[in-house]
Each structure stands twice: as C-alpha cells, then as structure tokens.
C-alpha cells in the first residue's frame, strides 16, 4: 500500500519561536522507509524541535514535511500516522498499563472488549503481561518505557518518534533498552526517529546518524561514516574518538600535503576528496585516537608512519581493554592516544615521560 | 566516627560529652515545653466549641452557662419544633442549597480559570490581581455595596441572587488559588500525549485532566462549600428577607436565651464534619479505586 510508506522528506524546514532566531534553520533531509534514524547534537541544537515538527506538535515556520509522499504540515498526529514517545514517557498516572496502552483505541471509539484484546496482544509483545493491571507509578523505568512504546505502537504508526527515550534510565538499563528499541523497530518494520545527545547511543542504533548544530545539519550519514569520516572539526569533536589538529599548509606535493606544526618535519596528510588545498591555507585534520601509536624517542617508527610529534604524557587512565593516554602534543587542542592494554603494559609509560606520537600517514583525515 | 573519637586527646573527651550530649534515651526539656504549648493551643482552639456541644445536651432545666443541668436531647427537639426559636429548618435548607450552588459554580469556574491560566495571556496579571482584590476587600463593605447596588437597580435582594453573588466574590478567588496549586502539579505533557494518541480536546479534558485532577477538584469543592456554608459578613446585607443559617444563628443569639442555640451549634458542626468527611472520603475512594483496579 502506497499510503503506508514511512519515508520522510524534510525540505527547507525552518522553525522560529520568536520570529527573530531560527531554532531550526533550513533543514533538508531524506529518511528512508523503515530506517532507524538518530538526531544527535548538544541541547538547544534544534533536534527535539525537528522531532516535534515531524510529530505534528509544532508547525514549521517554513518548509515542507513529507511523509510517504504526502505533505503533512498542518495535520494532526493521528492523520499523519505518526506516534511519539515522550522523554519522561508521559504515561497517564490514573490508568493501568492496559488502559494506558488502550487509550488511543478508546478515543477512537472502539468497544471495550476489542480495545482491551488489542492492548493485551501489545502487552504480550513488550513482555509486560504480568504487569498489565499496575499503575505507571508501580513500574520500574525500563517497564515504563516499554509501556510508552506499546502505547505509541498500538496506533499502528508508520513513523515512531522517540524523544531522548533512554535518558531517564541508568547506565546498565540504557544498554539493555537500547537493544530492545532496535528489536521493536525491526519487529514493527517502521521508521524510527530517535533524538539523543549520547554519541554511543546514536552509533549503536542508527542506520542514519544526523549530527546537528544550531539548527543546521552538520553531517548526515551511516553511523560508521559519521564516526570515521567526519566532515569538519565540529562533527569530529562531537562524535569523539578523534584528535583534531590545525595548522597551515606548508607544501602540496601530488597526493598529499604537509601541515606545518611543532614537528620538525611537519605532518603529512593524504589529499583525498579535499583537493583544493594551497600553500598557506589553514586546515584542520583529524587523527583517530586508536590510530595513534606511542614510541619512545630514538626508537624506529612503525611502518607507514612518517609523522612523529614529540609529546609529554599528561595523564593516564586505565579503561579496561585500552589505556587512555593524554598528551601535550599540540598546544591548543586535546591530544589523546588509545593504546591497547597489552601494548601499553608491555612497556608502560608514566606521567611526565617524553614519547613520540605517530600514526600511519594514510589514516590522517583532512577536514572541511 | 569511632576513629575520630579515638584520635581525640583523652582530657578533652569528658568535657565535650558533658556539654552537648542529651540524656540517654530521654527527650530534651524543650520537647516538654513545646508539647505543653501545643496542648494549650488545642484547648484554646477546641475548648469553646466543646463547651457549646456539651451544654446543648442538657435537659429542660438547662441554662446558658455551666454547671450542666441533667442530660437529654430536649433542646434538639425544641430546635426543630418551637417556632419561637426562629426559622432554623428553612434557613438550614437555604444555606445548604446556596452552598451547593456556590460549590458547583466555584468548581466549574476555578477549573476553567485553571485551564486558562496555564499559558500567559495579555492582561493575565491584571485579571489575577483583580481576583485577589476581591479576596482582601472587607466582606461587610462588599456585602453592603452589593446590597446597595441591587437596591439602586431596583432588584430585590435575596439569598439566591445578591447573596449568591456576594459569596462567589469570596469563594471564587479561593477556589482559583487552590486550583493554581493543583494545576501546577499537572504535567502538560499528558495533554500532549493524549493529543498524540488522537484524543480531541474534550476527550483529553474528560479522560485525562479531570480524572488526574479529581482529588484537587474535590478540595476546591470543599473550600467552596464550607466558605459558603458559614459565610456571614457578605451575606448580612445581601440575603434579603429570608436568612441563611449563619444569619439565623446570629439573630438567635440576640433573642433566644435557651440551650437550643447550642443545639443548633452542635447540629451545624455535625453537618460540617459530614461534608468534610464525605470530601476526604471521596478523595480516598478515588485513590483506592485506582489502587484496586491496579491490583485486580
């Protein structure tokens, strides 16, 4: 059925609450039917506002929101066939789990027997059968979340919108419920749009990660794309796991260019897509923290490494399977190496040691 | 703690323990002073009323002062049968009817005001201060003014028109203030969730807001009822020719010199307690119903 498609297209969507500043500023995005999409960004970046506009709780100031080929601006959530899961779940405190889940059917005028049967089927799906007659206040956070999910899913939406669904849970439960969300999404086979400010959550769940800043999309792509190939400094720093360095281009030679830095020989960076670099440009580059190797001064660099930056160890944090070593490699930016545990303890450093930070030349990534 | 004590020089330890340690297991002397003060307060609060209740149960020889002369229900019978004591039954009827009307209007208007004041609107502070103004205006003056206005307009003052209005000027601000407190605990996301699930505005009010706010609405109703039931100052000049109960009691204090006056006090108190009990009971029932449907 054509009507049931849950693909979403945002075209030039803007939202302003005061008529002066745009909270959402000209957002264009295409989300495939049945995708798990995560919007990520710091608070106030407009991600929740986008969610609420797709849900029909907020109207865009400009632009179009198209779901399944139909412009839905001005339609009520039910007409859009979207459902929203609220941040604190917003379960009705006076209704039992079963009544909460049956609420949408009740307001549609379904008979009591029909709606309770449908609710019970949904309760079974989220494995809450033994809690069906409890009030929300008598449930744990994880159970409340499942009720909220079931209450939204019973409307048979084509898009489910989740506003920071895991933020009210503690760390352990968060990981567990994360898997449950993914499972439900695959079971229901509908589009999920999930707003979060946790990078781990986004890359663990999403087919499509959308990084936002100040009402604009900074980068949208597959989780691995956004994490391993950030477009710019903002995305690299926000997604984490990268060291960002900046400097002026010293010379351009064929497939690579050299960045002037504290290092005596400069930093060699492959050119890749960013071909239009010329001498004197100020350029940011990113180097993954787990690509950085630390070598004692005077020793040979590993094969493929042409750059080595003398650094002092500022701090060391044991993280289990790796060791986080913080260095003073570059004056203004944080520089961190994630050294595998076994490598580190084969020849451990202590705070204050001088080391050479190095990486395979091909792994340095020029940023926009 | 013990480590800290162990580190203390031995010479210091006895002096400190003597100065601050309360006697083991006992209460500090301040407890007894405050308990005595509280007892006096309770006596001052309930003693006078208690005297009235006790004296209303005297027999036919009974007078207006102690000592108590016998005990019977004589003055209660007297209250409802003797004409000379005044129109107790009529005024009681009127007071109850008036209180019910006031309660209904107060609950409805307060609820609507609570809905209205969820969002800021132009002139909202002005409306709010106007409302508070009628709360602080001296009741007697307000009643007098209402009476005069009715006279000027050529309308007859009566308990169901002018007195109703005068009482509402008192119960509405109270009701709205209570409603504000009640509404502040209502999470507006519940409304949003109801809308998201396809509820119309009316369904959202009927199925979500009213049930969630029910205990608060009962509290507003209780306020409306009790404030109206014993309202005196505002009704004095507005009730017209037929008295409400408080006015009747007041006129009785001027010309009735028997314990039936006290019997009336006892009866009205019982009515008040029944109303309060019913209100609190219904709140408990609402909560219990949620609890039991939750268990079953």
XYZ file of N, CA and C in Angstrom, chain B residues 58-292:
705
model
N -28.141 19.353 77.641
C -28.790 19.452 78.954
C -30.270 19.072 78.849
N -30.914 18.875 79.998
C -32.365 18.630 79.937
C -33.122 19.943 80.076
N -34.406 19.840 80.294
C -35.307 21.021 80.197
C -34.953 22.150 81.160
N -34.264 21.822 82.266
C -33.913 22.871 83.236
C -32.692 23.666 82.802
N -32.064 23.239 81.691
C -30.763 23.768 81.284
C -30.750 25.266 81.051
N -29.589 25.872 81.323
C -29.407 27.302 81.081
C -28.271 27.538 80.116
N -27.858 28.807 79.987
C -26.843 29.146 79.009
C -25.424 28.984 79.539
N -25.289 28.762 80.860
C -23.940 28.663 81.429
C -23.774 27.368 82.215
N -22.534 27.050 82.491
C -22.249 25.923 83.378
C -22.740 26.283 84.772
N -23.077 25.391 85.676
C -22.903 23.939 85.510
C -24.010 23.325 84.661
N -23.701 22.161 84.178
C -24.580 21.359 83.345
C -25.764 20.882 84.183
N -26.994 21.004 83.637
C -28.167 20.539 84.373
C -28.781 19.352 83.649
N -28.487 18.141 84.140
C -29.032 16.915 83.538
C -28.508 16.707 82.121
N -29.031 15.635 81.510
C -28.666 15.451 80.095
C -29.804 14.792 79.332
N -30.117 15.360 78.155
C -31.179 14.824 77.297
C -31.015 15.429 75.910
N -31.917 15.043 75.011
C -31.891 15.606 73.658
C -32.944 16.703 73.534
N -33.454 17.160 74.684
C -34.586 18.093 74.703
C -34.409 19.286 73.768
N -33.244 19.895 73.797
C -33.061 21.164 73.070
C -32.924 20.957 71.571
N -32.573 19.725 71.208
C -32.548 19.420 69.768
C -33.968 19.323 69.230
N -34.845 18.657 70.019
C -36.249 18.567 69.632
C -36.844 19.973 69.603
N -36.554 20.723 70.645
C -37.043 22.108 70.775
C -36.646 22.931 69.545
N -35.417 22.710 69.111
C -34.862 23.476 67.989
C -35.719 23.340 66.740
N -36.170 22.092 66.479
C -36.887 21.862 65.238
C -38.400 21.967 65.375
N -38.920 22.107 66.612
C -40.368 22.150 66.772
C -40.882 23.527 67.185
N -40.123 24.237 67.990
C -40.596 25.522 68.502
C -40.438 26.622 67.453
N -41.474 27.383 67.254
C -41.405 28.464 66.280
C -40.632 29.651 66.837
N -40.690 29.793 68.149
C -40.101 30.997 68.749
C -38.585 31.042 68.573
N -37.967 29.844 68.330
C -36.518 29.863 68.152
C -36.114 30.377 66.783
N -37.100 30.599 65.919
C -36.755 31.112 64.595
C -36.888 30.031 63.539
N -36.603 30.420 62.281
C -36.814 29.519 61.146
C -35.544 28.717 60.878
N -35.238 27.818 61.836
C -33.990 27.075 61.708
C -34.017 26.171 60.480
N -35.122 25.431 60.334
C -35.169 24.464 59.243
C -35.095 25.166 57.884
N -35.872 26.246 57.756
C -35.862 26.996 56.494
C -34.501 27.555 56.162
N -33.859 28.148 57.163
C -32.576 28.780 56.900
C -31.511 27.719 56.625
N -31.649 26.578 57.308
C -30.710 25.483 57.059
C -30.846 24.994 55.606
N -32.096 24.814 55.156
C -32.355 24.422 53.763
C -31.704 25.395 52.791
N -31.974 26.692 53.048
C -31.440 27.719 52.148
C -29.924 27.686 52.123
N -29.325 27.548 53.311
C -27.868 27.554 53.383
C -27.271 26.391 52.608
N -27.879 25.209 52.770
C -27.366 24.037 52.052
C -27.513 24.236 50.550
N -28.710 24.683 50.116
C -28.931 24.903 48.683
C -27.924 25.914 48.137
N -27.792 27.016 48.879
C -26.877 28.069 48.446
C -25.455 27.528 48.361
N -25.064 26.756 49.389
C -23.699 26.223 49.413
C -23.468 25.291 48.235
N -24.493 24.509 47.893
C -24.334 23.584 46.757
C -24.171 24.366 45.449
N -25.029 25.400 45.281
C -24.917 26.210 44.052
C -23.531 26.860 43.983
N -23.116 27.454 45.127
C -21.806 28.119 45.179
C -20.702 27.114 44.848
N -20.818 25.908 45.412
C -19.796 24.884 45.181
C -19.678 24.555 43.700
N -20.829 24.311 43.068
C -20.811 23.933 41.652
C -20.178 25.046 40.821
N -20.648 26.290 41.049
C -20.110 27.405 40.259
C -18.615 27.564 40.528
N -18.208 27.444 41.799
C -16.796 27.615 42.151
C -15.931 26.569 41.470
N -16.370 25.315 41.516
C -15.569 24.247 40.914
C -15.445 24.471 39.410
N -16.579 24.753 38.751
C -16.553 24.910 37.293
C -15.676 26.094 36.896
N -15.928 27.243 37.547
C -15.183 28.447 37.165
C -13.696 28.296 37.514
N -13.385 27.730 38.673
C -11.985 27.567 39.059
C -11.263 26.646 38.084
N -11.934 25.571 37.683
C -11.320 24.635 36.743
C -11.032 25.332 35.419
N -12.036 26.098 34.950
C -11.841 26.806 33.682
C -10.733 27.847 33.808
N -10.706 28.543 34.969
C -9.649 29.534 35.178
C -8.289 28.838 35.211
N -8.246 27.665 35.850
C -7.004 26.889 35.896
C -6.541 26.547 34.490
N -7.475 26.152 33.622
C -7.129 25.856 32.228
C -6.624 27.115 31.529
N -7.345 28.230 31.787
C -6.993 29.486 31.127
C -5.626 29.998 31.509
N -5.272 29.829 32.788
C -4.023 30.388 33.288
C -2.818 29.467 33.074
N -3.024 28.356 32.339
C -1.854 27.509 32.067
C -0.845 28.262 31.221
N -1.365 29.087 30.317
C -0.466 29.877 29.472
C -0.633 31.344 29.821
N 0.421 32.117 29.577
C 0.328 33.551 29.809
C -0.536 34.156 28.714
N -1.303 35.161 29.084
C -2.064 35.878 28.067
C -2.065 37.351 28.419
N -2.500 38.162 27.473
C -2.499 39.606 27.693
C -3.393 39.949 28.874
N -2.851 40.672 29.823
C -3.659 41.115 30.953
C -3.867 40.050 32.014
N -3.092 38.967 31.959
C -3.314 37.900 32.936
C -3.012 38.348 34.370
N -1.956 39.175 34.539
C -1.652 39.640 35.899
C -2.755 40.563 36.401
N -3.309 41.387 35.490
C -4.391 42.285 35.882
C -5.587 41.477 36.376
N -5.957 40.470 35.613
C -7.088 39.619 35.999
C -6.803 38.972 37.364
N -5.573 38.509 37.524
C -5.203 37.847 38.767
C -5.316 38.794 39.966
N -4.797 40.029 39.801
C -4.845 40.973 40.924
C -6.261 41.429 41.225
N -7.084 41.570 40.178
C -8.495 41.907 40.383
C -9.159 40.851 41.265
N -8.771 39.605 40.985
C -9.358 38.483 41.710
C -8.926 38.498 43.175
N -7.629 38.720 43.384
C -7.098 38.779 44.741
C -7.704 39.966 45.473
N -7.951 41.061 44.733
C -8.551 42.255 45.314
C -9.873 41.933 45.989
N -10.682 41.147 45.332
C -11.986 40.824 45.910
C -11.841 39.918 47.128
N -10.680 39.271 47.214
C -10.425 38.412 48.373
C -10.078 39.243 49.609
N -9.331 40.338 49.387
C -8.884 41.132 50.539
C -9.863 42.241 50.897
N -10.829 42.548 50.013
C -11.812 43.596 50.334
C -12.604 43.169 51.573
N -12.859 44.092 52.510
C -13.614 43.731 53.711
C -15.003 43.209 53.325
N -15.339 42.042 53.861
C -16.569 41.384 53.459
C -17.816 42.184 53.740
N -17.817 42.826 54.907
C -19.006 43.575 55.305
C -19.282 44.710 54.327
N -18.194 45.400 53.931
C -18.309 46.512 52.998
C -18.776 46.012 51.639
N -18.174 44.890 51.221
C -18.531 44.323 49.926
C -20.006 43.930 49.911
N -20.446 43.327 51.027
C -21.848 42.934 51.129
C -22.758 44.145 51.088
N -22.345 45.169 51.815
C -23.121 46.412 51.855
C -23.259 46.996 50.453
N -22.129 47.001 49.740
C -22.110 47.529 48.376
C -23.024 46.741 47.462
N -22.957 45.416 47.576
C -23.810 44.573 46.740
C -25.275 44.866 47.022
N -25.604 44.998 48.317
C -26.980 45.309 48.703
C -27.433 46.632 48.106
N -26.568 47.635 48.202
C -26.899 48.963 47.677
C -27.091 48.937 46.172
N -26.220 48.191 45.511
C -26.288 48.101 44.052
C -27.608 47.489 43.625
N -27.998 46.421 44.332
C -29.269 45.782 43.993
C -30.426 46.737 44.193
N -30.327 47.509 45.275
C -31.391 48.481 45.574
C -31.448 49.533 44.474
N -30.267 50.028 44.077
C -30.200 51.060 43.051
C -30.751 50.549 41.726
N -30.523 49.263 41.457
C -31.015 48.678 40.206
C -32.479 48.273 40.311
N -33.033 48.452 41.502
C -34.437 48.127 41.691
C -34.691 46.638 41.797
N -33.652 45.856 42.148
C -33.835 44.412 42.286
C -34.013 44.064 43.748
N -34.762 43.009 44.000
C -34.913 42.548 45.367
C -33.717 41.708 45.763
N -33.123 42.051 46.904
C -32.022 41.234 47.401
C -32.594 39.922 47.907
N -31.965 38.811 47.544
C -32.394 37.523 48.091
C -31.198 36.592 48.151
N -31.370 35.474 48.859
C -30.225 34.600 49.078
C -29.715 33.977 47.791
N -30.615 33.767 46.796
C -30.174 33.085 45.576
C -29.697 34.048 44.496
N -29.790 35.363 44.742
C -29.251 36.286 43.737
C -28.109 37.115 44.325
N -28.470 38.114 45.121
C -27.429 39.009 45.635
C -26.476 38.293 46.597
N -27.012 37.447 47.467
C -26.145 36.752 48.414
C -25.255 35.757 47.682
N -25.804 35.125 46.640
C -25.002 34.202 45.838
C -23.805 34.929 45.232
N -24.105 36.111 44.662
C -23.023 36.898 44.058
C -21.985 37.304 45.072
N -22.455 37.795 46.211
C -21.530 38.256 47.243
C -20.661 37.104 47.738
N -21.251 35.927 47.871
C -20.475 34.775 48.334
C -19.459 34.328 47.288
N -19.872 34.389 46.015
C -18.938 33.982 44.956
C -17.711 34.886 44.920
N -17.900 36.172 45.272
C -16.762 37.089 45.283
C -15.726 36.641 46.313
N -16.142 35.774 47.181
C -15.290 35.267 48.249
C -14.758 33.873 47.916
N -15.640 33.001 47.411
C -15.227 31.614 47.165
C -14.433 31.448 45.869
N -14.753 32.269 44.847
C -14.054 32.097 43.566
C -12.547 32.328 43.658
N -12.112 33.465 44.252
C -10.653 33.651 44.351
C -9.991 32.524 45.137
N -10.647 32.082 46.191
C -10.109 30.952 46.963
C -9.990 29.718 46.083
N -11.071 29.426 45.402
C -11.104 28.242 44.539
C -10.037 28.305 43.466
N -9.890 29.495 42.863
C -8.906 29.639 41.779
C -7.493 29.472 42.321
N -7.238 30.046 43.519
C -5.897 29.893 44.109
C -5.585 28.424 44.386
N -6.561 27.711 44.939
C -6.348 26.278 45.190
C -6.111 25.559 43.855
N -6.910 25.955 42.855
C -6.790 25.323 41.532
C -5.400 25.551 40.946
N -4.850 26.734 41.152
C -3.497 27.016 40.648
C -2.507 26.024 41.254
N -2.636 25.830 42.564
C -1.732 24.892 43.235
C -1.913 23.489 42.676
N -3.179 23.125 42.425
C -3.466 21.794 41.887
C -2.906 21.654 40.476
N -3.132 22.691 39.661
C -2.697 22.644 38.267
C -1.182 22.615 38.130
N -0.497 23.223 39.105
C 0.963 23.285 38.992
C 1.553 21.886 39.051
N 0.791 20.939 39.569
C 1.302 19.570 39.622
C 0.847 18.743 38.418
N 0.097 19.393 37.502
C -0.347 18.672 36.314
C 0.695 18.838 35.222
N 1.186 17.709 34.734
C 2.218 17.724 33.709
C 1.560 17.920 32.340
N 1.869 19.049 31.692
C 1.175 19.330 30.425
C 1.530 18.317 29.340
N 2.595 17.534 29.561
C 2.952 16.509 28.563
C 1.852 15.454 28.466
N 1.090 15.258 29.535
C -0.021 14.306 29.484
C -1.043 14.721 28.428
N -1.306 16.023 28.365
C -2.227 16.525 27.354
C -1.674 16.293 25.962
N -0.370 16.557 25.842
C 0.288 16.397 24.555
C 0.223 14.926 24.129
N 0.445 14.034 25.094
C 0.406 12.600 24.803
C -1.008 12.215 24.345
N -2.018 12.762 25.020
C -3.399 12.457 24.648
C -3.677 12.926 23.220
N -3.202 14.117 22.894
C -3.374 14.660 21.541
C -2.660 13.767 20.537
N -1.456 13.339 20.901
C -0.665 12.482 20.018
C -1.389 11.173 19.731
N -2.124 10.693 20.726
C -2.821 9.417 20.572
C -4.203 9.585 19.946
N -4.513 10.813 19.556
C -5.732 11.038 18.794
C -6.916 11.544 19.584
N -6.701 11.929 20.852
C -7.809 12.433 21.653
C -8.176 13.843 21.207
N -9.488 14.129 21.166
C -9.913 15.500 20.908
C -9.687 16.306 22.183
N -9.853 17.634 22.087
C -9.660 18.481 23.280
C -10.572 18.023 24.407
N -11.812 17.760 24.023
C -12.798 17.393 25.040
C -12.459 16.033 25.654
N -12.010 15.083 24.810
C -11.616 13.775 25.333
C -10.421 13.906 26.265
N -9.502 14.799 25.890
C -8.316 14.981 26.717
C -8.693 15.560 28.085
N -9.676 16.469 28.100
C -10.135 17.013 29.386
C -10.879 15.947 30.193
N -11.761 15.208 29.497
C -12.636 14.257 30.180
C -11.863 13.009 30.643
N -10.985 12.518 29.800
C -10.335 11.239 30.101
C -8.984 11.390 30.800
N -8.384 12.560 30.692
C -7.066 12.729 31.313
C -7.079 13.796 32.405
N -7.458 15.024 32.037
C -7.319 16.117 33.008
C -8.219 15.931 34.228
N -9.517 15.740 33.985
C -10.438 15.654 35.127
C -10.104 14.479 36.042
N -9.867 13.278 35.499
C -9.503 12.181 36.424
C -8.210 12.439 37.198
N -7.212 12.994 36.523
C -5.940 13.238 37.210
C -6.118 14.316 38.279
N -6.935 15.329 37.948
C -7.107 16.447 38.871
C -8.219 16.212 39.891
N -8.914 15.083 39.810
C -10.104 14.860 40.639
C -9.897 15.173 42.129
N -8.834 14.670 42.766
C -8.676 14.994 44.184
C -8.595 16.505 44.427
N -7.930 17.202 43.538
C -7.825 18.657 43.656
C -9.168 19.327 43.476
N -9.969 18.814 42.552
C -11.289 19.401 42.328
C -12.185 19.188 43.543
N -12.047 18.036 44.196
C -12.809 17.794 45.425
C -12.389 18.808 46.491
N -11.095 19.086 46.560
C -10.611 20.068 47.529
C -11.208 21.448 47.249
N -11.272 21.826 45.975
C -11.880 23.117 45.607
C -13.344 23.121 46.022
N -14.034 22.016 45.775
C -15.454 21.917 46.127
C -15.644 22.077 47.633
N -14.764 21.429 48.378
C -14.842 21.501 49.837
C -14.668 22.945 50.321
N -13.698 23.619 49.707
C -13.485 25.023 50.026
C -14.738 25.834 49.745
N -15.282 25.653 48.542
C -16.467 26.404 48.143
C -17.618 26.172 49.107
N -17.821 24.904 49.455
C -18.957 24.570 50.305
C -18.809 25.165 51.697
N -17.659 24.941 52.328
C -17.510 25.404 53.717
C -17.469 26.925 53.802
N -16.833 27.567 52.809
C -16.781 29.029 52.833
C -18.182 29.607 52.698
N -19.010 28.985 51.871
C -20.364 29.487 51.671
C -21.243 29.154 52.877
N -21.117 27.948 53.392
C -21.988 27.445 54.445
C -21.904 28.300 55.709
N -20.719 28.812 56.027
C -20.663 29.646 57.237
C -20.326 31.109 56.939
N -20.590 31.519 55.697
C -20.327 32.910 55.329
C -21.346 33.831 56.024
N -20.812 34.877 56.631
C -21.694 35.782 57.373
C -21.627 37.219 56.848
N -20.399 37.766 56.845
C -20.238 39.197 56.569
C -20.854 39.615 55.246
N -20.565 38.857 54.182
C -21.032 39.238 52.854
C -22.534 39.003 52.680
N -23.070 38.039 53.474
C -24.489 37.703 53.313
C -25.385 38.651 54.098
N -24.804 39.301 55.106
C -25.606 40.087 56.047
C -26.501 41.108 55.336
N -25.931 41.855 54.401
C -26.700 42.897 53.727
C -27.278 42.452 52.401
N -27.060 41.173 52.044
C -27.458 40.757 50.697
C -28.497 39.638 50.683
N -28.739 39.042 51.860
C -29.606 37.860 51.867
C -31.080 38.204 51.721
N -31.439 39.444 51.883
C -32.834 39.832 51.740
C -33.651 39.450 52.961
N -34.904 39.128 52.715
C -35.810 38.911 53.846
C -35.644 37.543 54.478
N -35.157 36.564 53.711
C -35.008 35.220 54.247
C -33.558 34.969 54.625
N -33.344 34.522 55.864
C -31.987 34.360 56.373
C -31.321 33.068 55.923
N -30.015 33.134 55.808
C -29.239 31.895 55.722
C -28.938 31.474 57.147
N -28.382 30.275 57.308
C -28.186 29.726 58.644
C -27.298 30.597 59.551
N -26.143 31.030 59.085
C -25.310 31.858 59.980
C -26.037 33.123 60.421
N -26.822 33.722 59.514
C -27.570 34.926 59.872
C -28.637 34.592 60.898
N -29.265 33.423 60.735
C -30.301 32.975 61.657
C -29.710 32.754 63.051
N -28.527 32.122 63.064
C -27.873 31.882 64.357
C -27.560 33.213 65.033
N -27.077 34.145 64.223
C -26.707 35.448 64.764
C -27.928 36.143 65.364
N -29.062 36.091 64.638
C -30.260 36.754 65.170
C -30.775 36.019 66.405
N -30.542 34.699 66.431
C -30.966 33.934 67.607
C -30.171 34.325 68.841
N -28.875 34.629 68.656
C -28.066 35.000 69.823
C -28.616 36.274 70.454
N -29.365 37.057 69.652
C -29.904 38.309 70.180
C -31.193 38.091 70.954
N -31.980 37.042 70.584
C -33.277 36.925 71.264
C -33.598 35.552 71.857
N -32.787 34.548 71.549
C -33.055 33.234 72.131
C -32.150 33.041 73.341
N -32.729 32.686 74.465
C -31.930 32.533 75.681
C -32.051 31.127 76.236
N -32.040 30.125 75.305
C -32.110 28.743 75.758
C -30.994 27.939 75.107
N -30.688 26.765 75.668
C -29.631 25.911 75.081
C -29.952 25.421 73.674
N -31.158 25.727 73.124
C -31.419 25.290 71.750
C -30.457 25.988 70.789
N -29.982 27.138 71.199
C -28.947 27.829 70.426
C -27.707 26.936 70.320
N -27.368 26.328 71.474
C -26.207 25.447 71.495
C -26.467 24.187 70.682
N -27.707 23.719 70.777
C -28.063 22.523 69.996
C -27.868 22.808 68.513
N -28.232 24.026 68.115
C -28.056 24.421 66.718
C -26.573 24.380 66.349
N -25.743 24.878 67.262
C -24.295 24.844 67.035
C -23.810 23.427 66.828
N -24.311 22.518 67.665
C -23.890 21.119 67.546
C -24.313 20.541 66.203
N -25.565 20.814 65.805
C -26.077 20.262 64.547
C -25.268 20.777 63.356
N -25.030 22.092 63.341
C -24.300 22.638 62.184
C -22.883 22.086 62.126
N -22.279 21.893 63.310
C -20.937 21.314 63.320
C -20.949 19.914 62.733
N -21.979 19.142 63.131
C -22.068 17.778 62.599
C -22.183 17.814 61.079
N -23.021 18.735 60.571
C -23.169 18.847 59.111
C -21.819 19.151 58.471
N -21.087 20.102 59.072
C -19.768 20.448 58.526
C -18.867 19.234 58.483
N -18.864 18.482 59.602
C -17.983 17.316 59.652
C -18.382 16.257 58.629
N -19.709 16.113 58.438
C -20.178 15.147 57.441
C -19.675 15.543 56.057
N -19.782 16.853 55.739
C -19.348 17.324 54.414
C -17.845 17.093 54.243
N -17.075 17.493 55.278
C -15.622 17.323 55.189
C -15.269 15.841 55.066
N -15.942 15.030 55.898
C -15.692 13.589 55.858
C -16.004 13.011 54.487
N -17.144 13.464 53.918
C -17.522 12.951 52.600
C -16.487 13.331 51.559
N -15.967 14.570 51.662
C -14.973 15.023 50.682
C -13.699 14.206 50.795
N -13.188 14.123 52.030
C -11.948 13.376 52.227
C -12.159 11.916 51.842
N -13.340 11.396 52.205
C -13.665 10.019 51.855
C -13.644 9.806 50.350
N -14.200 10.777 49.608
C -14.236 10.599 48.153
C -12.841 10.676 47.564
N -11.970 11.518 48.159
C -10.571 11.555 47.682
C -9.921 10.197 47.901
N -10.118 9.663 49.111
C -9.539 8.354 49.423
C -10.086 7.294 48.466
N -11.411 7.406 48.210
C -12.065 6.436 47.323
C -11.484 6.492 45.915
N -11.255 7.718 45.432
C -10.684 7.888 44.087
C -9.325 7.193 44.026
N -8.536 7.418 45.093
C -7.203 6.835 45.081
C -7.249 5.313 45.267
N -8.207 4.884 46.085
C -8.319 3.459 46.335
C -8.782 2.735 45.079
N -9.692 3.381 44.347
C -10.220 2.784 43.123
C -9.079 2.550 42.140
N -8.180 3.549 42.068
C -7.022 3.382 41.192
C -6.167 2.224 41.671
N -5.993 2.196 43.022
C -5.161 1.150 43.587
C -5.746 -0.234 43.352
N -7.074 -0.367 43.549
C -7.689 -1.691 43.470
C -7.759 -2.181 42.029
